[in-house]
PDB file of C-alpha atoms in Angstrom:
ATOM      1  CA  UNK A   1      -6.093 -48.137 -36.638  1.00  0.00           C
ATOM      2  CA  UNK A   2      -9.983 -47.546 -36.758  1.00  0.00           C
ATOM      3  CA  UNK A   3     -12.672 -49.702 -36.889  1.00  0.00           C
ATOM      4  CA  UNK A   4     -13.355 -48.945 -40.199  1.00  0.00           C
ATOM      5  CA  UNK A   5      -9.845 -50.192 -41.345  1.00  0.00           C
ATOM      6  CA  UNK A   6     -10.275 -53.103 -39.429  1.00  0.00           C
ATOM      7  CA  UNK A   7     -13.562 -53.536 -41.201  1.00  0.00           C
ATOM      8  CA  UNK A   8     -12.289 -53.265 -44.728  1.00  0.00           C
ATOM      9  CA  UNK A   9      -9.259 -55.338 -44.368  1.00  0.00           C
ATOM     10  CA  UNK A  10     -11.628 -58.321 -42.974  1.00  0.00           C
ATOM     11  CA  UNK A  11     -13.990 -58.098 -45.378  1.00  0.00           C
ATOM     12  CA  UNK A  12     -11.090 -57.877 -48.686  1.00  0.00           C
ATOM     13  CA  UNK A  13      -9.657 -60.648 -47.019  1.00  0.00           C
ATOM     14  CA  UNK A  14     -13.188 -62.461 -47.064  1.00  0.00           C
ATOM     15  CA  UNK A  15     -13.703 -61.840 -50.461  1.00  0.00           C
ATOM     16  CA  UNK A  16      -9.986 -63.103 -51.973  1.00  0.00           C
ATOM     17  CA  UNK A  17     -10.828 -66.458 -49.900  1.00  0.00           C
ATOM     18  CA  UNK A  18     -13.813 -66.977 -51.631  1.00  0.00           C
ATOM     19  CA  UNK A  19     -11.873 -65.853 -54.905  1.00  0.00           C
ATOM     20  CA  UNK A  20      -9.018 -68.228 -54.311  1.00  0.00           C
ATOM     21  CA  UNK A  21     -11.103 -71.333 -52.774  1.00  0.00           C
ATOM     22  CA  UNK A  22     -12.881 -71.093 -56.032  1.00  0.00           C
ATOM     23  CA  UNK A  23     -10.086 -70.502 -58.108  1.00  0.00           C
ATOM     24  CA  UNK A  24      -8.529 -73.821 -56.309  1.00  0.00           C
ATOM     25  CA  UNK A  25     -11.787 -76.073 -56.141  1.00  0.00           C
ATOM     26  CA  UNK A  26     -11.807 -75.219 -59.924  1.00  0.00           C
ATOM     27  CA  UNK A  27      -8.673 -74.369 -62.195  1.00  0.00           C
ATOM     28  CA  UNK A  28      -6.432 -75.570 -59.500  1.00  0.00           C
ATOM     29  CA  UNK A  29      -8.092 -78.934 -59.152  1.00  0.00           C
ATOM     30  CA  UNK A  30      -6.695 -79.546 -62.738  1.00  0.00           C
ATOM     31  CA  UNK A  31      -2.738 -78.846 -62.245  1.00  0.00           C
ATOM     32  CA  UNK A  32      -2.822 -79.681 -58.266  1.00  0.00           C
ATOM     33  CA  UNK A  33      -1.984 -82.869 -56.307  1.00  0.00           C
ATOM     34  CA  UNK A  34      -4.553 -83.842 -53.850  1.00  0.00           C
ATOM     35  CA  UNK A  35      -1.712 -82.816 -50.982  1.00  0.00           C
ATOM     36  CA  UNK A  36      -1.071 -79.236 -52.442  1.00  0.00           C
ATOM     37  CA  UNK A  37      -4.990 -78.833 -52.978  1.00  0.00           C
ATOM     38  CA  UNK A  38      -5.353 -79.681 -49.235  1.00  0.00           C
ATOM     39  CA  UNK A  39      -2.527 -77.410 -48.461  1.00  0.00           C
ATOM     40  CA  UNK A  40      -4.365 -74.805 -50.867  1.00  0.00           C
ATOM     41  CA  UNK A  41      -7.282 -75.166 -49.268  1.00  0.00           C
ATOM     42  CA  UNK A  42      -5.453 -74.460 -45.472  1.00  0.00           C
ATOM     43  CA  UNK A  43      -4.510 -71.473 -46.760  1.00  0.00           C
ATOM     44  CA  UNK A  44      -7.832 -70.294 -47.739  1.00  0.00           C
ATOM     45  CA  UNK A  45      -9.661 -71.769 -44.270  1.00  0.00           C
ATOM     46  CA  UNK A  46      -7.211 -69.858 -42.722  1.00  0.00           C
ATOM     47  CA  UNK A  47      -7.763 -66.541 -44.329  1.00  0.00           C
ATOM     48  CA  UNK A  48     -11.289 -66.472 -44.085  1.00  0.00           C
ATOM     49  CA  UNK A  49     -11.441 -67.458 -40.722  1.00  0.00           C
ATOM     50  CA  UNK A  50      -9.152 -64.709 -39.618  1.00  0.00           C
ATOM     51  CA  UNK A  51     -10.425 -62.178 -41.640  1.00  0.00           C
ATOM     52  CA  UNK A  52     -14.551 -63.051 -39.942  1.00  0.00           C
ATOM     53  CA  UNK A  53     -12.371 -62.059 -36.861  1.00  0.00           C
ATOM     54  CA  UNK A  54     -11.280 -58.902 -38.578  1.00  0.00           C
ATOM     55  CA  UNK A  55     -14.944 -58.148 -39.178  1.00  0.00           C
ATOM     56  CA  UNK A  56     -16.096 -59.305 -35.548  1.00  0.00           C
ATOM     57  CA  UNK A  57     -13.020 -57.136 -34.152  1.00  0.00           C
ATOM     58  CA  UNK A  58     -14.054 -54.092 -36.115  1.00  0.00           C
ATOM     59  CA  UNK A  59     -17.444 -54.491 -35.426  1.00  0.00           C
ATOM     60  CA  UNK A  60     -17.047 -55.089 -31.670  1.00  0.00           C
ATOM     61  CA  UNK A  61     -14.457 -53.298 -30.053  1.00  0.00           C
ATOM     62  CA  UNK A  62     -15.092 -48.995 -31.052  1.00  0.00           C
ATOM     63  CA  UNK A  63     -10.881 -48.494 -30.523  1.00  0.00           C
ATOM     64  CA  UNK A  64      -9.426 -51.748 -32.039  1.00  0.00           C
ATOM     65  CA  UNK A  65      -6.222 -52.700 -30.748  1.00  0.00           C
ATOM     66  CA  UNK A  66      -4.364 -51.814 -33.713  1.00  0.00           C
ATOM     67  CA  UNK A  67      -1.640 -54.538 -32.481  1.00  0.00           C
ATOM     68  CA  UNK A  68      -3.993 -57.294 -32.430  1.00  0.00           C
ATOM     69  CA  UNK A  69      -5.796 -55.709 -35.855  1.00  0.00           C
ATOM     70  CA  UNK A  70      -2.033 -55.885 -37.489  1.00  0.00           C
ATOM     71  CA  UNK A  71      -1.058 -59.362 -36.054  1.00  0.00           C
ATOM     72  CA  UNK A  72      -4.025 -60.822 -37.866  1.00  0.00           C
ATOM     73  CA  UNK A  73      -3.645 -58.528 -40.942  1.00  0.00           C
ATOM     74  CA  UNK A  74       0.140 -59.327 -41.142  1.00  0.00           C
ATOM     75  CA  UNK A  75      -0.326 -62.943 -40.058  1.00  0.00           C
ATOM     76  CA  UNK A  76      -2.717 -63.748 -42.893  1.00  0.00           C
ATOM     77  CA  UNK A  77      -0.324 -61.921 -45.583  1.00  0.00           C
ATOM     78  CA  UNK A  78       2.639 -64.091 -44.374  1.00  0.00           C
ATOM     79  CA  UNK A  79       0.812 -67.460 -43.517  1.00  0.00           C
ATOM     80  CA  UNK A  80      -2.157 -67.724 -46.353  1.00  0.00           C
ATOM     81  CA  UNK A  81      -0.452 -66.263 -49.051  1.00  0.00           C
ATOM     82  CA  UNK A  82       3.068 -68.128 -48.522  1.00  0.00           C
ATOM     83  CA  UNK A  83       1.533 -71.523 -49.159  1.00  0.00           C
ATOM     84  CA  UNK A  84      -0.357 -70.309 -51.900  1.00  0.00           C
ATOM     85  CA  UNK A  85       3.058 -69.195 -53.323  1.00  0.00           C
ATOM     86  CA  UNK A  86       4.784 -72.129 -52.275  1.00  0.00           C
ATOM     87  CA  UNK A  87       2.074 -74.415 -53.816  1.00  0.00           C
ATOM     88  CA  UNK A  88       1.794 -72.832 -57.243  1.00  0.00           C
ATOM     89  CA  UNK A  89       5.325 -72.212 -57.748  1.00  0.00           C
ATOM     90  CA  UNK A  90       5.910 -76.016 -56.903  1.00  0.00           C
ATOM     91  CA  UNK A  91       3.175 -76.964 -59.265  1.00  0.00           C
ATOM     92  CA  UNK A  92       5.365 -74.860 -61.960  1.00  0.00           C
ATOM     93  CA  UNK A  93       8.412 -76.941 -61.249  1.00  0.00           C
ATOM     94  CA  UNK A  94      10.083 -73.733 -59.472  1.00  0.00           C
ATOM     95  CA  UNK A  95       9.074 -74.030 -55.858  1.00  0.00           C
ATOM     96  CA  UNK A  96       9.975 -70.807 -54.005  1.00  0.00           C
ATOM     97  CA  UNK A  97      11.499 -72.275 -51.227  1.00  0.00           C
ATOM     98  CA  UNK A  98      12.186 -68.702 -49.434  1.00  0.00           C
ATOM     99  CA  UNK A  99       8.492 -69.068 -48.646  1.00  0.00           C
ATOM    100  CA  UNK A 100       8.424 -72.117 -46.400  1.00  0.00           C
ATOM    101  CA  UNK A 101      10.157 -70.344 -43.169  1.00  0.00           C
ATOM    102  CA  UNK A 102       7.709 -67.550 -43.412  1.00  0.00           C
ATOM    103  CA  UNK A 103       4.658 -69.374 -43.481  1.00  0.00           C
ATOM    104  CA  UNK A 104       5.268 -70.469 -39.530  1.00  0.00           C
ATOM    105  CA  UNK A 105       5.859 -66.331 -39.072  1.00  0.00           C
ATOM    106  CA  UNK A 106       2.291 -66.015 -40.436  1.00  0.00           C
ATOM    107  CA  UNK A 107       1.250 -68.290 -38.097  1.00  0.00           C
ATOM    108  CA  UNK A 108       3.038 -67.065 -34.389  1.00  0.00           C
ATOM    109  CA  UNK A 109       1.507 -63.019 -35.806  1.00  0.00           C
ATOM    110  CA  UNK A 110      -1.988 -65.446 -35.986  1.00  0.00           C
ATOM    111  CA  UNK A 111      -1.403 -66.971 -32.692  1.00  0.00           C
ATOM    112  CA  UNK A 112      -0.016 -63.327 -31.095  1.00  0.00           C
ATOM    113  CA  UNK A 113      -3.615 -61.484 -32.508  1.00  0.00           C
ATOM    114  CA  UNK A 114      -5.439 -64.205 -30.364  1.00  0.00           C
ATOM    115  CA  UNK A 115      -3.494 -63.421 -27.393  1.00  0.00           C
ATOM    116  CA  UNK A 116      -4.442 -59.908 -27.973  1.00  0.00           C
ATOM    117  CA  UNK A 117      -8.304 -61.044 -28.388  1.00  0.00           C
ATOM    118  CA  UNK A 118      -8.056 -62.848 -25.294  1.00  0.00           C
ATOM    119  CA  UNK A 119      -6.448 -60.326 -23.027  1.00  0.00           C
ATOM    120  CA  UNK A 120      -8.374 -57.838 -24.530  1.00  0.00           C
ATOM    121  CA  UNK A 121     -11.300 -59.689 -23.230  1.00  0.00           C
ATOM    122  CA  UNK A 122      -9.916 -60.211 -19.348  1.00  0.00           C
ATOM    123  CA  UNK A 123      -9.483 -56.646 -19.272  1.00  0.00           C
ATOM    124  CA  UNK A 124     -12.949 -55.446 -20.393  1.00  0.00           C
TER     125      UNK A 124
END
């Protein structure tokens, strides 16, 4: 995986979080309890904060791990964008309960790319 990848995938991911925060704070705020919001709103924290370490990982390292790159890429598909299903189909009446085991799979690929960071960083 090249930097440049890396790079793009951080900064798309960026951009939907600032789509989707706005798209919650907003429209959502309307059809949303005040516990989905919140659990909206983890979803979109925790995209954007990975994908700024997309950006610093592209931007830092000149061979990204492409391990640690896909843990984080993978582990913001499965944990961010599982609660936002979860959360707007149970605001429809029709929660997709399929989604609720993979959110916590998001969240070990999150926890694995850190791993990655960190022994990337005790083997410089």
């Amino acid at each position: 995986m090249t930097s440049q990848t890396v790079l793009i995938a951080g900064a798309l991911f960026g951009m939907l979080a600032v789509i989707l925060g706005a798209f919650g704070a907003h429209a959502l705020k309307k059809i949303l309890t005040s516990e989905q919001l919140k659990s909206f709103e983890t979803g979109v924290k925790y995209q954007m904060y990975h994908a700024i370490v997309l950006l610093f990982i592209g931007s830092y390292f000149k061979h990204p791990n492409q391990y640690m790159a896909l843990a984080f890429i993978i582990g913001i598909v499965l944990f961010s964008f599982s609660i936002y299903g979860l959360i707007l189909s149970d605001a429809k009446g029709k929660k997709m309960k399929f989604l609720g085991p993979i959110t916590p799979l998001g969240g070990l690929l999150l926890i694995i790319g850190w791993i990655l960071l960190l022994f990337k960083f005790l083997v410089l």
